[in-house]
CSV table of C-alpha atoms in Angstrom, one decimal:
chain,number,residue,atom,x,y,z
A,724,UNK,CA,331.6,32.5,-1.6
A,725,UNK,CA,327.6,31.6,-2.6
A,726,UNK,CA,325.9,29.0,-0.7
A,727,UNK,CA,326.1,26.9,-3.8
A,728,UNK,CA,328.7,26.6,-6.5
A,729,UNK,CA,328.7,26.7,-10.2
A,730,UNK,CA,329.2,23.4,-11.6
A,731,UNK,CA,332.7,24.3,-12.7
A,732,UNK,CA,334.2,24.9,-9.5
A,733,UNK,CA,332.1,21.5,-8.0
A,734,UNK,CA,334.0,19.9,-10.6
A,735,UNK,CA,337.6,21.3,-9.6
A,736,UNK,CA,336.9,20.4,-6.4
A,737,UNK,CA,336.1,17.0,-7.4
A,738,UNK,CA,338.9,16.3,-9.8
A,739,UNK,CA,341.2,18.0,-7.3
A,740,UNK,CA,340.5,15.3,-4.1
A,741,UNK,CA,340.2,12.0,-7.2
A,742,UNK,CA,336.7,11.7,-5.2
A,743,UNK,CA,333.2,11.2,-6.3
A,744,UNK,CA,330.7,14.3,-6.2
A,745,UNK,CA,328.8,11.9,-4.5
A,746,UNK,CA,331.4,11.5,-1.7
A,747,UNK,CA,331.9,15.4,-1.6
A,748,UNK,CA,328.0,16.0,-1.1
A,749,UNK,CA,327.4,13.5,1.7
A,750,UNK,CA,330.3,14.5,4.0
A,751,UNK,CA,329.8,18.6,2.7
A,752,UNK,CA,325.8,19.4,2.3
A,753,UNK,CA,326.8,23.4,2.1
A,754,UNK,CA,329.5,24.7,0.0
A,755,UNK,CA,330.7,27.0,3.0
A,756,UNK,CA,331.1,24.0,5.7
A,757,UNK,CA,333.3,22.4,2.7
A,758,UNK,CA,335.5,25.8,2.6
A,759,UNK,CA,335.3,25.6,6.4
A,760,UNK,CA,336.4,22.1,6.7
A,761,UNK,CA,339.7,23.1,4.4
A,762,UNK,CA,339.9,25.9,6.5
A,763,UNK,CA,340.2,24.1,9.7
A,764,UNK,CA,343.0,21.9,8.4
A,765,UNK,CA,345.4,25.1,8.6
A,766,UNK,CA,344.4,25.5,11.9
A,767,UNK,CA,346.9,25.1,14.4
A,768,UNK,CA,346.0,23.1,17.1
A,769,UNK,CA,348.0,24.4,20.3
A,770,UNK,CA,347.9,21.8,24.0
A,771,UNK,CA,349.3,24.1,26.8
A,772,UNK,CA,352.8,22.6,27.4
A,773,UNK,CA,352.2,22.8,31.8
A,774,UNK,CA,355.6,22.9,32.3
A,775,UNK,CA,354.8,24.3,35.8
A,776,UNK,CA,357.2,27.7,34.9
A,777,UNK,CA,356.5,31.1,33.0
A,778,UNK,CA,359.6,30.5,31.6
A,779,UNK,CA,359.1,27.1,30.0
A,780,UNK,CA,355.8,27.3,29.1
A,781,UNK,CA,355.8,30.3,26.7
A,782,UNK,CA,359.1,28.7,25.0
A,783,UNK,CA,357.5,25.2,23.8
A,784,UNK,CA,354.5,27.7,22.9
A,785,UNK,CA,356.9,29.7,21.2
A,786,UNK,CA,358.2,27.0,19.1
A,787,UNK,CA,355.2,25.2,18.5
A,788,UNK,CA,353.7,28.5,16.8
A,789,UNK,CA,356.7,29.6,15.1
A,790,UNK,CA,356.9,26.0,13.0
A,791,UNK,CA,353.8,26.3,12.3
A,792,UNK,CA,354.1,30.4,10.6
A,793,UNK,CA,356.9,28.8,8.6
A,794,UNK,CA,355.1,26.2,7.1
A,795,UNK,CA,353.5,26.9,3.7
A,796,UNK,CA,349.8,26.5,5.0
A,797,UNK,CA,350.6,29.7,6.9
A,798,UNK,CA,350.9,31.7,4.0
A,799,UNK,CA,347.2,30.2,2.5
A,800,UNK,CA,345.7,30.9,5.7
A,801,UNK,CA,347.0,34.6,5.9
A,802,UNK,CA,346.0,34.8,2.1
A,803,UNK,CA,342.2,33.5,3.0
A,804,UNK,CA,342.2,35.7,6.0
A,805,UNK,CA,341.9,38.8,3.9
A,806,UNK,CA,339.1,37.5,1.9
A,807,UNK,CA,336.8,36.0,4.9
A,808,UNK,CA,335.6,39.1,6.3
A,809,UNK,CA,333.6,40.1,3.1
A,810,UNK,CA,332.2,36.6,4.3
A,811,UNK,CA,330.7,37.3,8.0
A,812,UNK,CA,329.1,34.2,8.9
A,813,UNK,CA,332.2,31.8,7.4
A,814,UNK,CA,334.6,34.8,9.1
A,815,UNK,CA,333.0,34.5,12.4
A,816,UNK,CA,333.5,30.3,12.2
A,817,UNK,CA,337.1,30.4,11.3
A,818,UNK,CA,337.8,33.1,13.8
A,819,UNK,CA,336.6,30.6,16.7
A,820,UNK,CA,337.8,27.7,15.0
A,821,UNK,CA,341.6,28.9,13.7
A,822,UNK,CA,341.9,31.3,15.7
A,823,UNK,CA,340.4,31.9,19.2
A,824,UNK,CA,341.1,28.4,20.3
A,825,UNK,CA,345.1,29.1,19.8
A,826,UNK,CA,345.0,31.9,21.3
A,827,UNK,CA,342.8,30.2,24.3
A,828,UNK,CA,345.6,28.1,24.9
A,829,UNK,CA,348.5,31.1,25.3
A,830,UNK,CA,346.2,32.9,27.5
A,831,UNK,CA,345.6,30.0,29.4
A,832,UNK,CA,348.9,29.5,29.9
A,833,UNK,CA,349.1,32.9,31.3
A,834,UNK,CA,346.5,32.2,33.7
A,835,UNK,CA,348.5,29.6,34.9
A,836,UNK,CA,351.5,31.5,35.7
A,837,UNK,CA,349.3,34.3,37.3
A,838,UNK,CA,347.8,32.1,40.1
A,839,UNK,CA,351.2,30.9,40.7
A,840,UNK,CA,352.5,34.1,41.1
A,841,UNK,CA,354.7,34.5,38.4
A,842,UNK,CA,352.9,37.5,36.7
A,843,UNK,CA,352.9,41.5,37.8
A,844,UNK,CA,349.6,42.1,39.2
A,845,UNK,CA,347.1,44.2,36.6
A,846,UNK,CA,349.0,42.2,33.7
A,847,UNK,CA,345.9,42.1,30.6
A,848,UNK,CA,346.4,38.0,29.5
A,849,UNK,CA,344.6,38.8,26.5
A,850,UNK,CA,346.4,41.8,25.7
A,851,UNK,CA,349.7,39.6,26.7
A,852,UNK,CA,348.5,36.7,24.2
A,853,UNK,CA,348.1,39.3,21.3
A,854,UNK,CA,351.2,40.1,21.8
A,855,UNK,CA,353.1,36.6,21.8
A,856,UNK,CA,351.4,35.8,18.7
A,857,UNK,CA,351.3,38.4,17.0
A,858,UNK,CA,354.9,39.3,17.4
A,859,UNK,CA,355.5,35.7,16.2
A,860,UNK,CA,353.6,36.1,13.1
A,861,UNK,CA,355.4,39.3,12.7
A,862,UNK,CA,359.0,37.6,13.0
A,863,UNK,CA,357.3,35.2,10.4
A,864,UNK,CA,356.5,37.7,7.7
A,865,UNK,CA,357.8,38.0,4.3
A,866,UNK,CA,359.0,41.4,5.1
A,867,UNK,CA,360.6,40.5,8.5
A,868,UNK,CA,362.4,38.0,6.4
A,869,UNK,CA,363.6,40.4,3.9
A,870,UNK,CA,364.8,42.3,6.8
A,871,UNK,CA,367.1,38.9,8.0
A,872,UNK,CA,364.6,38.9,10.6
A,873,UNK,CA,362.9,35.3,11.9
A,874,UNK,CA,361.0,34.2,14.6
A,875,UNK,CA,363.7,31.8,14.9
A,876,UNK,CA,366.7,34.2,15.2
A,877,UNK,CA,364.3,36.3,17.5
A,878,UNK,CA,363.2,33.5,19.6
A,879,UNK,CA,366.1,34.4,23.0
A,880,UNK,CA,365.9,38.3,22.4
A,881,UNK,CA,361.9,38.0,22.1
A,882,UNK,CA,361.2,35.7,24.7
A,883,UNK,CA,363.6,38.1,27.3
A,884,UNK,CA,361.9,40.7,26.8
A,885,UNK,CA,358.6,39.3,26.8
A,886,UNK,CA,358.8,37.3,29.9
A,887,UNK,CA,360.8,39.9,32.1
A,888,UNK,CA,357.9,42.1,30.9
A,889,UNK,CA,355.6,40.0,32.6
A,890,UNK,CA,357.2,38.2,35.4
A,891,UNK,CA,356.3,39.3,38.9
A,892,UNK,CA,359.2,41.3,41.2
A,893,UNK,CA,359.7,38.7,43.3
A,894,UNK,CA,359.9,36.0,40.7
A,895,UNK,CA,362.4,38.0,38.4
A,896,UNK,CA,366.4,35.9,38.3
């Protein structure tokens, strides 16, 4: 990923969006905010439901995140994920972009729920949001699916677990 691209991949880009090199150059100036730009459009973009619960909040979350692993751009985002750290600067732009922003949002929501009360005291949020997602993504994967495994047929045994994990004595059913 050069600053600038040879002229062959300019024109598969072009032919690929049927626009004008032209058009490409005056939106794009740098070849990486153009990859960036594509980038950004697998990006998930999460709004914190504020249900008002622990409960509900971490199910529309839930959802939200899991129809968005099982759509194909999941897949090309994974796949470009593996290449962008041999690319530090474009890395370090999609990492706040695509993914610190979503994960923002879940640890917000956590937040939330701990100055309600609703979380045990010395609970880690972020350690708590890598866990929702990342156990998501896992339900998500290829070989979870292989398994018979999806984050859709995890969802109630995940979200049990993961909540009475977290809820506070004194706010546990």
């Amino acid at each position: 990923m050069r600053a600038s691209a040879t002229p062959s991949r300019r024109n598969d880009v072009e032919a690929r969006t049927k626009v004008a090199k032209r058009t490409l150059y005056s939106r794009w100036t740098e070849r990486d905010d153009l990859i960036l730009a594509g980038l950004n459009t697998l990006a998930l973009d999460l709004v914190a439901p504020r249900t008002g619960s622990l409960v509900g909040d971490p199910e529309a979350l839930y959802d939200e995140i899991a129809d968005a692993l099982d759509s194909p751009r999941w897949l090309i985002a994974a796949r470009c994920s593996f290449e962008l750290p041999d690319h530090p600067d474009l890395y370090a732009r999609f990492q706040r972009d695509c993914i610190d922003k979503p994960l923002a949002v879940v640890e917000d929501v956590l937040r939330d729920a701990q100055l309600r009360g609703e979380l045990r005291a010395g609970i880690d949020r972020s350690v708590a949001t890598e866990t929702f997602t990342g156990s998501i993504a896992g339900f998500s994967s290829h070989i979870a699916r292989l398994r018979g495994v999806s984050a859709y047929g995890a969802r109630a045994q995940f979200l049990d677990v993961f909540l009475h994990g977290l809820r506070a004595d004194d706010a546990r059913e």
